[in-house]
mmCIF file of C-alpha atoms in Angstrom:
data_model
loop_
_atom_site.group_PDB
_atom_site.id
_atom_site.type_symbol
_atom_site.label_atom_id
_atom_site.label_comp_id
_atom_site.label_asym_id
_atom_site.label_seq_id
_atom_site.Cartn_x
_atom_site.Cartn_y
_atom_site.Cartn_z
ATOM 1 C CA MET V 1 21.206 55.310 -53.141
ATOM 2 C CA LYS V 2 23.067 55.881 -49.862
ATOM 3 C CA LYS V 3 23.027 59.638 -50.450
ATOM 4 C CA VAL V 4 19.244 59.611 -51.025
ATOM 5 C CA VAL V 5 18.631 57.735 -47.767
ATOM 6 C CA LEU V 6 20.915 60.119 -45.856
ATOM 7 C CA ASN V 7 19.124 63.127 -47.346
ATOM 8 C CA ILE V 8 15.725 61.688 -46.391
ATOM 9 C CA LEU V 9 16.943 61.030 -42.821
ATOM 10 C CA PHE V 10 18.322 64.564 -42.634
ATOM 11 C CA ILE V 11 15.014 66.052 -43.831
ATOM 12 C CA VAL V 12 13.053 63.974 -41.284
ATOM 13 C CA TYR V 13 15.469 65.095 -38.544
ATOM 14 C CA VAL V 14 15.050 68.764 -39.494
ATOM 15 C CA ILE V 15 11.237 68.439 -39.506
ATOM 16 C CA ILE V 16 11.291 66.804 -36.063
ATOM 17 C CA ALA V 17 13.683 69.465 -34.727
ATOM 18 C CA ILE V 18 11.488 72.293 -36.032
ATOM 19 C CA PHE V 19 8.293 70.669 -34.687
ATOM 20 C CA VAL V 20 9.772 70.104 -31.208
ATOM 21 C CA THR V 21 11.110 73.662 -31.108
ATOM 22 C CA ILE V 22 7.682 75.032 -32.080
ATOM 23 C CA CYS V 23 6.078 72.863 -29.374
ATOM 24 C CA LEU V 24 8.468 74.225 -26.755
ATOM 25 C CA LEU V 25 7.973 77.821 -27.882
ATOM 26 C CA SER V 26 4.182 77.310 -27.725
ATOM 27 C CA TYR V 27 4.128 76.188 -24.083
ATOM 28 C CA ASN V 28 1.529 77.858 -21.908
ATOM 29 C CA ASP V 29 1.893 78.540 -18.161
ATOM 30 C CA PHE V 30 1.058 74.883 -17.451
ATOM 31 C CA LYS V 31 3.770 73.456 -19.761
ATOM 32 C CA VAL V 32 1.238 72.264 -22.303
ATOM 33 C CA THR V 33 1.758 73.040 -25.978
ATOM 34 C CA GLU V 34 -1.001 75.200 -27.456
ATOM 35 C CA LEU V 35 -1.137 75.502 -31.231
ATOM 36 C CA GLY V 36 -4.039 77.770 -32.083
ATOM 37 C CA ASP V 37 -7.207 76.198 -30.678
ATOM 38 C CA TYR V 38 -5.488 72.863 -30.061
ATOM 39 C CA SER V 39 -3.664 71.670 -26.959
ATOM 40 C CA LEU V 40 -1.196 68.780 -27.097
ATOM 41 C CA VAL V 41 -1.750 66.879 -23.855
ATOM 42 C CA ILE V 42 0.774 64.203 -22.947
ATOM 43 C CA ILE V 43 -0.760 61.589 -20.656
ATOM 44 C CA ASP V 44 1.981 60.955 -18.107
ATOM 45 C CA ASP V 45 0.172 58.820 -15.558
ATOM 46 C CA LYS V 46 -2.542 56.164 -15.391
ATOM 47 C CA GLU V 47 -5.053 58.480 -13.695
ATOM 48 C CA LEU V 48 -7.075 58.995 -16.896
ATOM 49 C CA SER V 49 -7.289 55.252 -17.555
ATOM 50 C CA PRO V 50 -9.134 53.451 -19.186
ATOM 51 C CA GLU V 51 -9.962 56.237 -21.688
ATOM 52 C CA TYR V 52 -6.340 57.296 -22.083
ATOM 53 C CA GLU V 53 -3.200 55.319 -21.385
ATOM 54 C CA LYS V 54 0.155 56.537 -20.116
ATOM 55 C CA GLY V 55 2.224 57.719 -23.062
ATOM 56 C CA ASP V 56 -0.693 58.762 -25.274
ATOM 57 C CA LEU V 57 -0.699 62.131 -27.012
ATOM 58 C CA VAL V 58 -4.179 63.662 -26.852
ATOM 59 C CA ILE V 59 -4.933 66.579 -29.149
ATOM 60 C CA VAL V 60 -7.760 68.578 -27.556
ATOM 61 C CA ASN V 61 -9.801 71.128 -29.525
ATOM 62 C CA LYS V 62 -10.633 74.147 -27.365
ATOM 63 C CA ASP V 63 -12.924 75.675 -29.982
ATOM 64 C CA LYS V 64 -15.863 73.346 -29.299
ATOM 65 C CA GLU V 65 -18.709 74.443 -27.047
ATOM 66 C CA ILE V 66 -18.898 72.627 -23.719
ATOM 67 C CA LYS V 67 -22.329 71.601 -22.445
ATOM 68 C CA VAL V 68 -23.654 70.089 -19.222
ATOM 69 C CA GLY V 69 -22.943 66.350 -19.228
ATOM 70 C CA ASP V 70 -19.812 66.630 -21.393
ATOM 71 C CA LYS V 71 -16.541 65.251 -20.133
ATOM 72 C CA ALA V 72 -13.891 67.959 -20.367
ATOM 73 C CA PHE V 73 -10.176 68.326 -19.728
ATOM 74 C CA PHE V 74 -9.188 71.027 -17.256
ATOM 75 C CA TYR V 75 -6.140 72.216 -15.337
ATOM 76 C CA ASN V 76 -6.322 71.252 -11.685
ATOM 77 C CA THR V 77 -4.266 73.830 -9.790
ATOM 78 C CA TYR V 78 -5.283 72.674 -6.329
ATOM 79 C CA ASN V 79 -2.412 72.674 -3.763
ATOM 80 C CA ARG V 80 -0.166 74.412 -6.325
ATOM 81 C CA GLU V 81 0.168 71.135 -8.196
ATOM 82 C CA ILE V 82 -0.641 71.562 -11.839
ATOM 83 C CA GLU V 83 -2.172 68.515 -13.434
ATOM 84 C CA ILE V 84 -4.640 67.829 -16.173
ATOM 85 C CA LYS V 85 -7.871 66.195 -15.096
ATOM 86 C CA LEU V 86 -10.892 64.882 -16.934
ATOM 87 C CA GLY V 87 -14.293 65.435 -15.385
ATOM 88 C CA GLU V 88 -17.968 65.647 -16.190
ATOM 89 C CA VAL V 89 -19.527 69.110 -16.336
ATOM 90 C CA ILE V 90 -22.408 69.251 -13.840
ATOM 91 C CA SER V 91 -23.412 72.867 -14.495
ATOM 92 C CA LEU V 92 -22.166 76.048 -16.100
ATOM 93 C CA GLU V 93 -22.614 79.719 -15.406
ATOM 94 C CA LYS V 94 -22.032 82.296 -18.141
ATOM 95 C CA ILE V 95 -20.234 85.289 -16.601
ATOM 96 C CA THR V 96 -19.544 87.275 -19.795
ATOM 97 C CA ASP V 97 -19.487 86.489 -23.525
ATOM 98 C CA LYS V 98 -15.978 85.081 -23.167
ATOM 99 C CA GLU V 99 -15.987 83.843 -19.570
ATOM 100 C CA THR V 100 -17.845 80.849 -18.183
ATOM 101 C CA THR V 101 -17.508 79.048 -14.872
ATOM 102 C CA TYR V 102 -17.929 75.285 -15.083
ATOM 103 C CA THR V 103 -18.850 73.105 -12.142
ATOM 104 C CA PHE V 104 -17.345 69.644 -12.400
ATOM 105 C CA GLU V 105 -18.184 66.516 -10.454
ATOM 106 C CA GLY V 106 -16.971 66.868 -6.884
ATOM 107 C CA ASN V 107 -18.289 70.461 -6.843
ATOM 108 C CA ARG V 108 -15.116 71.887 -8.433
ATOM 109 C CA LYS V 109 -15.732 75.294 -9.961
ATOM 110 C CA ILE V 110 -13.314 75.954 -12.826
ATOM 111 C CA SER V 111 -13.025 79.120 -14.904
ATOM 112 C CA SER V 112 -13.142 78.672 -18.679
ATOM 113 C CA GLN V 113 -9.538 79.859 -18.942
ATOM 114 C CA TYR V 114 -8.514 76.618 -17.190
ATOM 115 C CA VAL V 115 -10.663 74.345 -19.361
ATOM 116 C CA LEU V 116 -8.984 72.746 -22.382
ATOM 117 C CA GLY V 117 -11.952 71.229 -24.189
ATOM 118 C CA THR V 118 -14.237 68.228 -24.328
ATOM 119 C CA SER V 119 -13.175 64.624 -24.661
ATOM 120 C CA LYS V 120 -15.646 64.076 -27.531
ATOM 121 C CA ASP V 121 -13.567 65.642 -30.273
ATOM 122 C CA VAL V 122 -10.049 64.637 -29.290
ATOM 123 C CA THR V 123 -7.474 62.862 -31.389
ATOM 124 C CA VAL V 124 -5.468 60.211 -29.550
ATOM 125 C CA ILE V 125 -2.104 59.060 -30.860
ATOM 126 C CA ASN V 126 -0.905 56.074 -28.868
ATOM 127 C CA LYS V 127 2.626 56.123 -27.384
ATOM 128 C CA VAL V 128 3.652 59.323 -29.236
ATOM 129 C CA GLY V 129 3.275 61.296 -26.000
ATOM 130 C CA THR V 130 6.205 59.403 -24.475
ATOM 131 C CA ILE V 131 8.421 60.257 -27.436
ATOM 132 C CA LEU V 132 7.327 63.903 -27.443
ATOM 133 C CA SER V 133 7.869 64.230 -23.688
ATOM 134 C CA ILE V 134 11.430 62.918 -24.094
ATOM 135 C CA LEU V 135 12.106 65.329 -26.960
ATOM 136 C CA GLU V 136 10.625 68.260 -25.010
ATOM 137 C CA SER V 137 12.603 67.533 -21.851
ATOM 138 C CA LYS V 138 15.734 69.632 -21.302
ATOM 139 C CA TRP V 139 18.090 66.673 -21.644
ATOM 140 C CA GLY V 140 16.214 65.216 -24.599
ATOM 141 C CA PHE V 141 16.269 68.536 -26.427
ATOM 142 C CA LEU V 142 19.961 68.947 -25.627
ATOM 143 C CA PHE V 143 21.063 65.502 -26.807
ATOM 144 C CA ILE V 144 18.665 65.019 -29.708
ATOM 145 C CA ILE V 145 18.376 68.546 -31.133
ATOM 146 C CA VAL V 146 21.075 70.925 -29.847
ATOM 147 C CA LEU V 147 24.106 68.618 -29.745
ATOM 148 C CA PRO V 148 23.714 67.186 -33.280
ATOM 149 C CA THR V 149 23.108 70.699 -34.608
ATOM 150 C CA LEU V 150 26.217 71.947 -32.826
ATOM 151 C CA LEU V 151 28.279 69.048 -34.194
ATOM 152 C CA ALA V 152 27.031 69.747 -37.733
ATOM 153 C CA PHE V 153 27.932 73.429 -37.301
ATOM 154 C CA VAL V 154 31.445 72.612 -36.042
ATOM 155 C CA HIS V 155 31.890 70.171 -38.930
ATOM 156 C CA GLN V 156 30.899 72.846 -41.443
ATOM 157 C CA ILE V 157 33.359 75.306 -39.888
ATOM 158 C CA SER V 158 36.137 72.707 -40.162
ATOM 159 C CA VAL V 159 35.221 72.124 -43.835
ATOM 160 C CA VAL V 160 35.407 75.877 -44.519
ATOM 161 C CA PHE V 161 38.826 76.174 -42.842
ATOM 162 C CA SER V 162 40.046 73.090 -44.696
ATOM 163 C CA GLU V 163 38.963 74.610 -48.010
ATOM 164 C CA LEU V 164 40.652 77.890 -47.096
ATOM 165 C CA ARG V 165 43.911 76.053 -46.319
ATOM 166 C CA ASN V 166 43.699 74.097 -49.576
ATOM 167 C CA SER V 167 43.069 77.219 -51.630
ATOM 168 C CA LYS V 168 45.943 78.991 -49.875
ATOM 169 C CA LYS V 169 48.256 76.047 -50.696
ATOM 170 C CA GLU V 170 47.123 76.121 -54.343
ATOM 171 C CA VAL V 171 47.889 79.840 -54.560
ATOM 172 C CA GLN V 172 51.350 79.260 -53.049
ATOM 173 C CA ASN V 173 52.051 76.379 -55.486
ATOM 174 C CA LYS V 174 51.049 78.525 -58.471
ATOM 175 C CA GLU V 175 53.360 81.321 -57.332
ATOM 176 C CA LYS V 176 56.399 78.948 -57.271
#
């Protein structure tokens, strides 16, 4: 029974390690994970309250069409600070088939490349954003993913050397 529980814990650990690594490898220029048409937004302040609380993980679908009156997530790059904002689309101007400029409340004009998607079709997972942000941080990744993997690797090397020593001793005993 103990071995089954340890194997299940090991499998869960490996799945978490692979997921976090994929999230980190899928970062965009704004340090937001993009998996296909979905962005994993970690709410790290109370600015988007009451809709979203600090620590929530919001999965935003970029594939949906944004219309006037929709609330949409966008990257605010004003003053070289990169933050995710939520605002209502006041108007839109189609530049090309793939490019649109959205005007948000406060007369902010944002290119479609900086718009994540609407707030209508999001999935919110409470408090998982805090856990994911810890795992994705450099120290969290080091202590929770890299260090245990390194320790397991060193342990396996010691087991191999131990087996080599034991087999060498057996060969020497047989020769006597």
